[in-house]
């Protein structure tokens, strides 16, 4: 499935039963859509959005997952190449592609690493959810509001408390809010290799320069 893009066999693998159980815990149920050799494809319906999760095992019937994929297809939306470029600039683990038919595909392919850890796996699912959210915000029309979709942001008291006003310059120099947020002892800078995304490449490998955090020690 993704091996042609990610470059060969993987040493790490996750037990397929643990992966499927975690997916069921997160989404409340899966639809088994089919198998093709070592590839198993599951359908997910979550909060009104349909997508698939694909599991590539090391070999047919091995029970060991070495790669995972996500796919969502959006049909009937008026999406321009400019919008697709804007979407891709904001995606974390995915890539968006508009086909000749006008359909928009959102795809992610990930290599597993290390032993299976449910907490880290849930973070991966949250990254996919974030990419779905960014895509939906772009294709839902000019009236779409990310803040309006976030329940707490609709509460006036919450909106007032969360205000962060731009600070006035001190002695003619702008105040570095990022440095203040990270703390005086933590001199950190955005990683220049990945631009702060923590990921690099078409299928979002962890950036080796910053180890996936998006930040490096400032020099």
JSON list of C-alpha atoms in Angstrom, two decimals:
[
{"chain": "A", "resi": 1, "resn": "UNK", "atom": "CA", "xyz": [0.00, 0.00, 0.00]},
{"chain": "A", "resi": 2, "resn": "UNK", "atom": "CA", "xyz": [2.43, 2.70, 1.18]},
{"chain": "A", "resi": 3, "resn": "UNK", "atom": "CA", "xyz": [5.67, 0.75, 0.96]},
{"chain": "A", "resi": 4, "resn": "UNK", "atom": "CA", "xyz": [6.35, 2.10, -2.51]},
{"chain": "A", "resi": 5, "resn": "UNK", "atom": "CA", "xyz": [6.41, 5.58, -0.97]},
{"chain": "A", "resi": 6, "resn": "UNK", "atom": "CA", "xyz": [8.05, 4.89, 2.38]},
{"chain": "A", "resi": 7, "resn": "UNK", "atom": "CA", "xyz": [10.94, 2.84, 1.10]},
{"chain": "A", "resi": 8, "resn": "UNK", "atom": "CA", "xyz": [11.03, -0.82, 2.02]},
{"chain": "A", "resi": 9, "resn": "UNK", "atom": "CA", "xyz": [10.29, -3.24, 4.83]},
{"chain": "A", "resi": 10, "resn": "UNK", "atom": "CA", "xyz": [9.91, -2.10, 8.44]},
{"chain": "A", "resi": 11, "resn": "UNK", "atom": "CA", "xyz": [11.35, -3.75, 11.53]},
{"chain": "A", "resi": 12, "resn": "UNK", "atom": "CA", "xyz": [8.71, -2.33, 13.90]},
{"chain": "A", "resi": 13, "resn": "UNK", "atom": "CA", "xyz": [5.16, -3.65, 14.03]},
{"chain": "A", "resi": 14, "resn": "UNK", "atom": "CA", "xyz": [2.04, -3.40, 16.18]},
{"chain": "A", "resi": 15, "resn": "UNK", "atom": "CA", "xyz": [-0.37, -6.23, 17.07]},
{"chain": "A", "resi": 16, "resn": "UNK", "atom": "CA", "xyz": [-3.36, -5.89, 14.75]},
{"chain": "A", "resi": 17, "resn": "UNK", "atom": "CA", "xyz": [-5.82, -6.85, 17.51]},
{"chain": "A", "resi": 18, "resn": "UNK", "atom": "CA", "xyz": [-4.61, -3.99, 19.72]},
{"chain": "A", "resi": 19, "resn": "UNK", "atom": "CA", "xyz": [-4.83, -1.51, 16.85]},
{"chain": "A", "resi": 20, "resn": "UNK", "atom": "CA", "xyz": [-8.37, -2.60, 15.96]},
{"chain": "A", "resi": 21, "resn": "UNK", "atom": "CA", "xyz": [-9.45, -2.53, 19.63]},
{"chain": "A", "resi": 22, "resn": "UNK", "atom": "CA", "xyz": [-8.09, 1.01, 20.00]},
{"chain": "A", "resi": 23, "resn": "UNK", "atom": "CA", "xyz": [-9.92, 2.12, 16.86]},
{"chain": "A", "resi": 24, "resn": "UNK", "atom": "CA", "xyz": [-13.17, 0.63, 18.17]},
{"chain": "A", "resi": 25, "resn": "UNK", "atom": "CA", "xyz": [-12.65, 2.40, 21.49]},
{"chain": "A", "resi": 26, "resn": "UNK", "atom": "CA", "xyz": [-12.14, 5.72, 19.76]},
{"chain": "A", "resi": 27, "resn": "UNK", "atom": "CA", "xyz": [-14.87, 5.49, 17.15]},
{"chain": "A", "resi": 28, "resn": "UNK", "atom": "CA", "xyz": [-17.39, 3.13, 18.74]},
{"chain": "A", "resi": 29, "resn": "UNK", "atom": "CA", "xyz": [-17.37, 0.64, 15.89]},
{"chain": "A", "resi": 30, "resn": "UNK", "atom": "CA", "xyz": [-15.73, -0.25, 12.59]},
{"chain": "A", "resi": 31, "resn": "UNK", "atom": "CA", "xyz": [-17.08, -1.55, 9.30]},
{"chain": "A", "resi": 32, "resn": "UNK", "atom": "CA", "xyz": [-14.82, -4.22, 7.80]},
{"chain": "A", "resi": 33, "resn": "UNK", "atom": "CA", "xyz": [-14.77, -3.30, 4.11]},
{"chain": "A", "resi": 34, "resn": "UNK", "atom": "CA", "xyz": [-12.44, -5.99, 2.85]},
{"chain": "A", "resi": 35, "resn": "UNK", "atom": "CA", "xyz": [-8.96, -7.44, 2.59]},
{"chain": "A", "resi": 36, "resn": "UNK", "atom": "CA", "xyz": [-6.37, -7.68, -0.16]},
{"chain": "A", "resi": 37, "resn": "UNK", "atom": "CA", "xyz": [-3.47, -9.87, 0.90]},
{"chain": "A", "resi": 38, "resn": "UNK", "atom": "CA", "xyz": [-1.84, -8.18, 3.91]},
{"chain": "A", "resi": 39, "resn": "UNK", "atom": "CA", "xyz": [-4.07, -5.09, 3.54]},
{"chain": "A", "resi": 40, "resn": "UNK", "atom": "CA", "xyz": [-7.20, -4.73, 5.70]},
{"chain": "A", "resi": 41, "resn": "UNK", "atom": "CA", "xyz": [-9.58, -1.80, 5.18]},
{"chain": "A", "resi": 42, "resn": "UNK", "atom": "CA", "xyz": [-12.08, -0.53, 7.76]},
{"chain": "A", "resi": 43, "resn": "UNK", "atom": "CA", "xyz": [-14.79, 2.09, 7.36]},
{"chain": "A", "resi": 44, "resn": "UNK", "atom": "CA", "xyz": [-15.44, 4.68, 10.07]},
{"chain": "A", "resi": 45, "resn": "UNK", "atom": "CA", "xyz": [-18.44, 6.98, 10.50]},
{"chain": "A", "resi": 46, "resn": "UNK", "atom": "CA", "xyz": [-17.58, 9.66, 13.03]},
{"chain": "A", "resi": 47, "resn": "UNK", "atom": "CA", "xyz": [-19.51, 12.85, 13.76]},
{"chain": "A", "resi": 48, "resn": "UNK", "atom": "CA", "xyz": [-21.09, 12.85, 10.31]},
{"chain": "A", "resi": 49, "resn": "UNK", "atom": "CA", "xyz": [-17.82, 12.23, 8.42]},
{"chain": "A", "resi": 50, "resn": "UNK", "atom": "CA", "xyz": [-16.95, 8.99, 6.63]},
{"chain": "A", "resi": 51, "resn": "UNK", "atom": "CA", "xyz": [-13.38, 7.81, 6.20]},
{"chain": "A", "resi": 52, "resn": "UNK", "atom": "CA", "xyz": [-11.39, 4.62, 6.01]},
{"chain": "A", "resi": 53, "resn": "UNK", "atom": "CA", "xyz": [-8.52, 3.25, 8.05]},
{"chain": "A", "resi": 54, "resn": "UNK", "atom": "CA", "xyz": [-6.19, 0.88, 6.21]},
{"chain": "A", "resi": 55, "resn": "UNK", "atom": "CA", "xyz": [-3.85, -1.51, 8.02]},
{"chain": "A", "resi": 56, "resn": "UNK", "atom": "CA", "xyz": [-0.90, -3.04, 6.20]},
{"chain": "A", "resi": 57, "resn": "UNK", "atom": "CA", "xyz": [0.47, -6.15, 7.90]},
{"chain": "A", "resi": 58, "resn": "UNK", "atom": "CA", "xyz": [4.02, -7.43, 7.51]},
{"chain": "A", "resi": 59, "resn": "UNK", "atom": "CA", "xyz": [2.56, -10.43, 5.65]},
{"chain": "A", "resi": 60, "resn": "UNK", "atom": "CA", "xyz": [-0.90, -11.82, 5.03]},
{"chain": "A", "resi": 61, "resn": "UNK", "atom": "CA", "xyz": [-2.26, -13.19, 8.31]},
{"chain": "A", "resi": 62, "resn": "UNK", "atom": "CA", "xyz": [0.80, -12.16, 10.34]},
{"chain": "A", "resi": 63, "resn": "UNK", "atom": "CA", "xyz": [-1.24, -10.12, 12.82]},
{"chain": "A", "resi": 64, "resn": "UNK", "atom": "CA", "xyz": [1.49, -7.46, 12.80]},
{"chain": "A", "resi": 65, "resn": "UNK", "atom": "CA", "xyz": [0.76, -3.99, 11.44]},
{"chain": "A", "resi": 66, "resn": "UNK", "atom": "CA", "xyz": [3.72, -2.15, 9.90]},
{"chain": "A", "resi": 67, "resn": "UNK", "atom": "CA", "xyz": [1.91, 0.75, 8.20]},
{"chain": "A", "resi": 68, "resn": "UNK", "atom": "CA", "xyz": [-1.38, 2.58, 8.59]},
{"chain": "A", "resi": 69, "resn": "UNK", "atom": "CA", "xyz": [-3.35, 4.76, 6.24]},
{"chain": "A", "resi": 70, "resn": "UNK", "atom": "CA", "xyz": [-6.34, 7.10, 6.39]},
{"chain": "A", "resi": 71, "resn": "UNK", "atom": "CA", "xyz": [-8.51, 8.22, 3.49]},
{"chain": "A", "resi": 72, "resn": "UNK", "atom": "CA", "xyz": [-11.47, 10.60, 3.22]},
{"chain": "A", "resi": 73, "resn": "UNK", "atom": "CA", "xyz": [-13.16, 11.60, -0.04]},
{"chain": "A", "resi": 74, "resn": "UNK", "atom": "CA", "xyz": [-15.15, 14.80, -0.45]},
{"chain": "A", "resi": 75, "resn": "UNK", "atom": "CA", "xyz": [-17.59, 14.96, -3.37]},
{"chain": "A", "resi": 76, "resn": "UNK", "atom": "CA", "xyz": [-19.63, 17.90, -4.65]},
{"chain": "A", "resi": 77, "resn": "UNK", "atom": "CA", "xyz": [-17.57, 20.67, -3.08]},
{"chain": "A", "resi": 78, "resn": "UNK", "atom": "CA", "xyz": [-16.29, 23.55, -5.17]},
{"chain": "A", "resi": 79, "resn": "UNK", "atom": "CA", "xyz": [-12.58, 23.36, -4.41]},
{"chain": "A", "resi": 80, "resn": "UNK", "atom": "CA", "xyz": [-9.89, 25.24, -6.31]},
{"chain": "A", "resi": 81, "resn": "UNK", "atom": "CA", "xyz": [-6.21, 24.40, -6.65]},
{"chain": "A", "resi": 82, "resn": "UNK", "atom": "CA", "xyz": [-5.51, 27.47, -4.52]},
{"chain": "A", "resi": 83, "resn": "UNK", "atom": "CA", "xyz": [-7.67, 26.04, -1.72]},
{"chain": "A", "resi": 84, "resn": "UNK", "atom": "CA", "xyz": [-5.91, 22.68, -1.96]},
{"chain": "A", "resi": 85, "resn": "UNK", "atom": "CA", "xyz": [-2.54, 24.40, -1.64]},
{"chain": "A", "resi": 86, "resn": "UNK", "atom": "CA", "xyz": [-3.82, 26.30, 1.40]},
{"chain": "A", "resi": 87, "resn": "UNK", "atom": "CA", "xyz": [-5.12, 23.06, 2.94]},
{"chain": "A", "resi": 88, "resn": "UNK", "atom": "CA", "xyz": [-1.81, 21.26, 2.42]},
{"chain": "A", "resi": 89, "resn": "UNK", "atom": "CA", "xyz": [0.13, 24.06, 4.10]},
{"chain": "A", "resi": 90, "resn": "UNK", "atom": "CA", "xyz": [-1.85, 23.44, 7.29]},
{"chain": "A", "resi": 91, "resn": "UNK", "atom": "CA", "xyz": [-1.98, 19.64, 7.40]},
{"chain": "A", "resi": 92, "resn": "UNK", "atom": "CA", "xyz": [0.03, 17.69, 9.97]},
{"chain": "A", "resi": 93, "resn": "UNK", "atom": "CA", "xyz": [0.14, 14.07, 8.78]},
{"chain": "A", "resi": 94, "resn": "UNK", "atom": "CA", "xyz": [-1.94, 14.18, 5.60]},
{"chain": "A", "resi": 95, "resn": "UNK", "atom": "CA", "xyz": [-1.91, 15.37, 2.02]},
{"chain": "A", "resi": 96, "resn": "UNK", "atom": "CA", "xyz": [-4.91, 16.70, 0.08]},
{"chain": "A", "resi": 97, "resn": "UNK", "atom": "CA", "xyz": [-5.32, 16.06, -3.64]},
{"chain": "A", "resi": 98, "resn": "UNK", "atom": "CA", "xyz": [-8.02, 17.15, -6.07]},
{"chain": "A", "resi": 99, "resn": "UNK", "atom": "CA", "xyz": [-8.69, 14.68, -8.87]},
{"chain": "A", "resi": 100, "resn": "UNK", "atom": "CA", "xyz": [-9.83, 15.30, -12.46]},
{"chain": "A", "resi": 101, "resn": "UNK", "atom": "CA", "xyz": [-13.38, 14.45, -11.37]},
{"chain": "A", "resi": 102, "resn": "UNK", "atom": "CA", "xyz": [-13.31, 17.33, -8.90]},
{"chain": "A", "resi": 103, "resn": "UNK", "atom": "CA", "xyz": [-13.33, 14.98, -5.91]},
{"chain": "A", "resi": 104, "resn": "UNK", "atom": "CA", "xyz": [-11.02, 15.95, -3.06]},
{"chain": "A", "resi": 105, "resn": "UNK", "atom": "CA", "xyz": [-9.05, 13.17, -1.40]},
{"chain": "A", "resi": 106, "resn": "UNK", "atom": "CA", "xyz": [-7.45, 13.56, 2.02]},
{"chain": "A", "resi": 107, "resn": "UNK", "atom": "CA", "xyz": [-4.83, 10.86, 2.62]},
{"chain": "A", "resi": 108, "resn": "UNK", "atom": "CA", "xyz": [-2.31, 9.96, 5.29]},
{"chain": "A", "resi": 109, "resn": "UNK", "atom": "CA", "xyz": [0.22, 7.13, 5.37]},
{"chain": "A", "resi": 110, "resn": "UNK", "atom": "CA", "xyz": [2.20, 6.39, 8.52]},
{"chain": "A", "resi": 111, "resn": "UNK", "atom": "CA", "xyz": [4.93, 3.93, 9.43]},
{"chain": "A", "resi": 112, "resn": "UNK", "atom": "CA", "xyz": [4.64, 2.40, 12.90]},
{"chain": "A", "resi": 113, "resn": "UNK", "atom": "CA", "xyz": [7.56, 2.89, 15.26]},
{"chain": "A", "resi": 114, "resn": "UNK", "atom": "CA", "xyz": [8.45, 1.23, 18.54]},
{"chain": "A", "resi": 115, "resn": "UNK", "atom": "CA", "xyz": [6.13, -0.86, 20.70]},
{"chain": "A", "resi": 116, "resn": "UNK", "atom": "CA", "xyz": [2.39, -0.19, 20.57]},
{"chain": "A", "resi": 117, "resn": "UNK", "atom": "CA", "xyz": [1.37, 2.49, 23.05]},
{"chain": "A", "resi": 118, "resn": "UNK", "atom": "CA", "xyz": [-2.32, 3.35, 23.22]},
{"chain": "A", "resi": 119, "resn": "UNK", "atom": "CA", "xyz": [-1.73, 6.92, 24.40]},
{"chain": "A", "resi": 120, "resn": "UNK", "atom": "CA", "xyz": [0.58, 7.65, 21.47]},
{"chain": "A", "resi": 121, "resn": "UNK", "atom": "CA", "xyz": [-1.81, 5.91, 19.11]},
{"chain": "A", "resi": 122, "resn": "UNK", "atom": "CA", "xyz": [-4.63, 8.17, 20.28]},
{"chain": "A", "resi": 123, "resn": "UNK", "atom": "CA", "xyz": [-2.41, 11.16, 19.55]},
{"chain": "A", "resi": 124, "resn": "UNK", "atom": "CA", "xyz": [-2.04, 9.86, 16.00]},
{"chain": "A", "resi": 125, "resn": "UNK", "atom": "CA", "xyz": [-5.82, 9.66, 15.68]},
{"chain": "A", "resi": 126, "resn": "UNK", "atom": "CA", "xyz": [-6.07, 13.21, 17.03]},
{"chain": "A", "resi": 127, "resn": "UNK", "atom": "CA", "xyz": [-3.63, 14.35, 14.33]},
{"chain": "A", "resi": 128, "resn": "UNK", "atom": "CA", "xyz": [-5.89, 12.80, 11.68]},
{"chain": "A", "resi": 129, "resn": "UNK", "atom": "CA", "xyz": [-8.91, 14.48, 13.31]},
{"chain": "A", "resi": 130, "resn": "UNK", "atom": "CA", "xyz": [-7.07, 17.81, 13.21]},
{"chain": "A", "resi": 131, "resn": "UNK", "atom": "CA", "xyz": [-6.34, 17.39, 9.50]},
{"chain": "A", "resi": 132, "resn": "UNK", "atom": "CA", "xyz": [-9.99, 16.57, 8.85]},
{"chain": "A", "resi": 133, "resn": "UNK", "atom": "CA", "xyz": [-10.99, 19.66, 10.78]},
{"chain": "A", "resi": 134, "resn": "UNK", "atom": "CA", "xyz": [-8.61, 21.90, 8.81]},
{"chain": "A", "resi": 135, "resn": "UNK", "atom": "CA", "xyz": [-9.88, 20.46, 5.53]},
{"chain": "A", "resi": 136, "resn": "UNK", "atom": "CA", "xyz": [-13.54, 20.88, 6.45]},
{"chain": "A", "resi": 137, "resn": "UNK", "atom": "CA", "xyz": [-12.91, 24.46, 7.51]},
{"chain": "A", "resi": 138, "resn": "UNK", "atom": "CA", "xyz": [-11.48, 25.24, 4.06]},
{"chain": "A", "resi": 139, "resn": "UNK", "atom": "CA", "xyz": [-14.14, 23.55, 1.96]},
{"chain": "A", "resi": 140, "resn": "UNK", "atom": "CA", "xyz": [-17.24, 24.46, 3.98]},
{"chain": "A", "resi": 141, "resn": "UNK", "atom": "CA", "xyz": [-17.55, 27.92, 2.46]},
{"chain": "A", "resi": 142, "resn": "UNK", "atom": "CA", "xyz": [-16.74, 31.45, 3.54]},
{"chain": "A", "resi": 143, "resn": "UNK", "atom": "CA", "xyz": [-19.21, 31.24, 6.42]},
{"chain": "A", "resi": 144, "resn": "UNK", "atom": "CA", "xyz": [-17.37, 28.37, 8.15]},
{"chain": "A", "resi": 145, "resn": "UNK", "atom": "CA", "xyz": [-15.91, 29.34, 11.51]},
{"chain": "A", "resi": 146, "resn": "UNK", "atom": "CA", "xyz": [-13.41, 27.21, 13.42]},
{"chain": "A", "resi": 147, "resn": "UNK", "atom": "CA", "xyz": [-14.22, 29.08, 16.63]},
{"chain": "A", "resi": 148, "resn": "UNK", "atom": "CA", "xyz": [-17.96, 28.57, 16.19]},
{"chain": "A", "resi": 149, "resn": "UNK", "atom": "CA", "xyz": [-17.36, 24.82, 15.92]},
{"chain": "A", "resi": 150, "resn": "UNK", "atom": "CA", "xyz": [-15.56, 24.79, 19.30]},
{"chain": "A", "resi": 151, "resn": "UNK", "atom": "CA", "xyz": [-18.15, 24.74, 22.13]},
{"chain": "A", "resi": 152, "resn": "UNK", "atom": "CA", "xyz": [-16.04, 26.62, 24.70]},
{"chain": "A", "resi": 153, "resn": "UNK", "atom": "CA", "xyz": [-15.37, 29.41, 22.20]},
{"chain": "A", "resi": 154, "resn": "UNK", "atom": "CA", "xyz": [-19.09, 30.18, 22.11]},
{"chain": "A", "resi": 155, "resn": "UNK", "atom": "CA", "xyz": [-19.11, 31.05, 25.83]},
{"chain": "A", "resi": 156, "resn": "UNK", "atom": "CA", "xyz": [-18.60, 34.79, 26.32]},
{"chain": "A", "resi": 157, "resn": "UNK", "atom": "CA", "xyz": [-16.75, 34.36, 29.63]},
{"chain": "A", "resi": 158, "resn": "UNK", "atom": "CA", "xyz": [-14.35, 31.91, 28.00]},
{"chain": "A", "resi": 159, "resn": "UNK", "atom": "CA", "xyz": [-13.74, 34.22, 25.04]},
{"chain": "A", "resi": 160, "resn": "UNK", "atom": "CA", "xyz": [-12.97, 37.12, 27.38]},
{"chain": "A", "resi": 161, "resn": "UNK", "atom": "CA", "xyz": [-10.62, 35.14, 29.63]},
{"chain": "A", "resi": 162, "resn": "UNK", "atom": "CA", "xyz": [-8.70, 33.65, 26.69]},
{"chain": "A", "resi": 163, "resn": "UNK", "atom": "CA", "xyz": [-7.81, 37.06, 25.23]},
{"chain": "A", "resi": 164, "resn": "UNK", "atom": "CA", "xyz": [-4.11, 37.57, 24.46]},
{"chain": "A", "resi": 165, "resn": "UNK", "atom": "CA", "xyz": [-3.63, 41.14, 23.30]},
{"chain": "A", "resi": 166, "resn": "UNK", "atom": "CA", "xyz": [-0.61, 42.08, 21.20]},
{"chain": "A", "resi": 167, "resn": "UNK", "atom": "CA", "xyz": [1.91, 43.70, 23.59]},
{"chain": "A", "resi": 168, "resn": "UNK", "atom": "CA", "xyz": [3.17, 47.18, 22.96]},
{"chain": "A", "resi": 169, "resn": "UNK", "atom": "CA", "xyz": [6.82, 47.43, 21.86]},
{"chain": "A", "resi": 170, "resn": "UNK", "atom": "CA", "xyz": [9.39, 47.97, 24.62]},
{"chain": "A", "resi": 171, "resn": "UNK", "atom": "CA", "xyz": [12.05, 50.56, 23.80]},
{"chain": "A", "resi": 172, "resn": "UNK", "atom": "CA", "xyz": [11.01, 50.35, 20.18]},
{"chain": "A", "resi": 173, "resn": "UNK", "atom": "CA", "xyz": [11.47, 46.58, 19.98]},
{"chain": "A", "resi": 174, "resn": "UNK", "atom": "CA", "xyz": [8.61, 44.04, 19.70]},
{"chain": "A", "resi": 175, "resn": "UNK", "atom": "CA", "xyz": [7.98, 41.77, 22.66]},
{"chain": "A", "resi": 176, "resn": "UNK", "atom": "CA", "xyz": [8.74, 38.11, 21.95]},
{"chain": "A", "resi": 177, "resn": "UNK", "atom": "CA", "xyz": [5.61, 36.37, 23.25]},
{"chain": "A", "resi": 178, "resn": "UNK", "atom": "CA", "xyz": [6.91, 32.95, 22.17]},
{"chain": "A", "resi": 179, "resn": "UNK", "atom": "CA", "xyz": [10.03, 33.32, 24.31]},
{"chain": "A", "resi": 180, "resn": "UNK", "atom": "CA", "xyz": [7.91, 34.39, 27.26]},
{"chain": "A", "resi": 181, "resn": "UNK", "atom": "CA", "xyz": [5.56, 31.44, 26.79]},
{"chain": "A", "resi": 182, "resn": "UNK", "atom": "CA", "xyz": [8.42, 28.94, 26.60]},
{"chain": "A", "resi": 183, "resn": "UNK", "atom": "CA", "xyz": [10.07, 30.45, 29.68]},
{"chain": "A", "resi": 184, "resn": "UNK", "atom": "CA", "xyz": [13.22, 32.46, 30.20]},
{"chain": "A", "resi": 185, "resn": "UNK", "atom": "CA", "xyz": [15.34, 29.38, 30.85]},
{"chain": "A", "resi": 186, "resn": "UNK", "atom": "CA", "xyz": [14.12, 27.61, 27.73]},
{"chain": "A", "resi": 187, "resn": "UNK", "atom": "CA", "xyz": [15.69, 29.37, 24.78]},
{"chain": "A", "resi": 188, "resn": "UNK", "atom": "CA", "xyz": [13.84, 27.64, 21.97]},
{"chain": "A", "resi": 189, "resn": "UNK", "atom": "CA", "xyz": [13.34, 28.46, 18.32]},
{"chain": "A", "resi": 190, "resn": "UNK", "atom": "CA", "xyz": [11.14, 27.10, 15.57]},
{"chain": "A", "resi": 191, "resn": "UNK", "atom": "CA", "xyz": [12.91, 24.31, 13.68]},
{"chain": "A", "resi": 192, "resn": "UNK", "atom": "CA", "xyz": [14.02, 25.61, 10.28]},
{"chain": "A", "resi": 193, "resn": "UNK", "atom": "CA", "xyz": [14.11, 22.12, 8.74]},
{"chain": "A", "resi": 194, "resn": "UNK", "atom": "CA", "xyz": [10.38, 21.42, 9.16]},
{"chain": "A", "resi": 195, "resn": "UNK", "atom": "CA", "xyz": [9.05, 24.94, 9.76]},
{"chain": "A", "resi": 196, "resn": "UNK", "atom": "CA", "xyz": [7.70, 23.96, 13.17]},
{"chain": "A", "resi": 197, "resn": "UNK", "atom": "CA", "xyz": [5.47, 21.12, 11.90]},
{"chain": "A", "resi": 198, "resn": "UNK", "atom": "CA", "xyz": [7.59, 18.37, 13.43]},
{"chain": "A", "resi": 199, "resn": "UNK", "atom": "CA", "xyz": [7.07, 16.37, 10.25]},
{"chain": "A", "resi": 200, "resn": "UNK", "atom": "CA", "xyz": [8.83, 16.20, 6.92]},
{"chain": "A", "resi": 201, "resn": "UNK", "atom": "CA", "xyz": [8.11, 14.71, 3.54]},
{"chain": "A", "resi": 202, "resn": "UNK", "atom": "CA", "xyz": [5.07, 13.62, 1.59]},
{"chain": "A", "resi": 203, "resn": "UNK", "atom": "CA", "xyz": [4.04, 11.03, 4.18]},
{"chain": "A", "resi": 204, "resn": "UNK", "atom": "CA", "xyz": [5.05, 13.05, 7.23]},
{"chain": "A", "resi": 205, "resn": "UNK", "atom": "CA", "xyz": [8.07, 11.35, 8.75]},
{"chain": "A", "resi": 206, "resn": "UNK", "atom": "CA", "xyz": [9.23, 12.75, 12.09]},
{"chain": "A", "resi": 207, "resn": "UNK", "atom": "CA", "xyz": [11.74, 15.55, 11.62]},
{"chain": "A", "resi": 208, "resn": "UNK", "atom": "CA", "xyz": [15.15, 14.32, 12.76]},
{"chain": "A", "resi": 209, "resn": "UNK", "atom": "CA", "xyz": [16.40, 17.80, 13.57]},
{"chain": "A", "resi": 210, "resn": "UNK", "atom": "CA", "xyz": [13.78, 18.54, 16.25]},
{"chain": "A", "resi": 211, "resn": "UNK", "atom": "CA", "xyz": [12.60, 14.96, 17.02]},
{"chain": "A", "resi": 212, "resn": "UNK", "atom": "CA", "xyz": [9.06, 15.89, 16.06]},
{"chain": "A", "resi": 213, "resn": "UNK", "atom": "CA", "xyz": [8.55, 18.74, 18.55]},
{"chain": "A", "resi": 214, "resn": "UNK", "atom": "CA", "xyz": [8.86, 21.51, 15.95]},
{"chain": "A", "resi": 215, "resn": "UNK", "atom": "CA", "xyz": [11.34, 23.40, 18.16]},
{"chain": "A", "resi": 216, "resn": "UNK", "atom": "CA", "xyz": [15.12, 23.37, 18.61]},
{"chain": "A", "resi": 217, "resn": "UNK", "atom": "CA", "xyz": [17.49, 25.02, 21.05]},
{"chain": "A", "resi": 218, "resn": "UNK", "atom": "CA", "xyz": [18.12, 28.58, 19.96]},
{"chain": "A", "resi": 219, "resn": "UNK", "atom": "CA", "xyz": [21.72, 29.50, 19.18]}
]
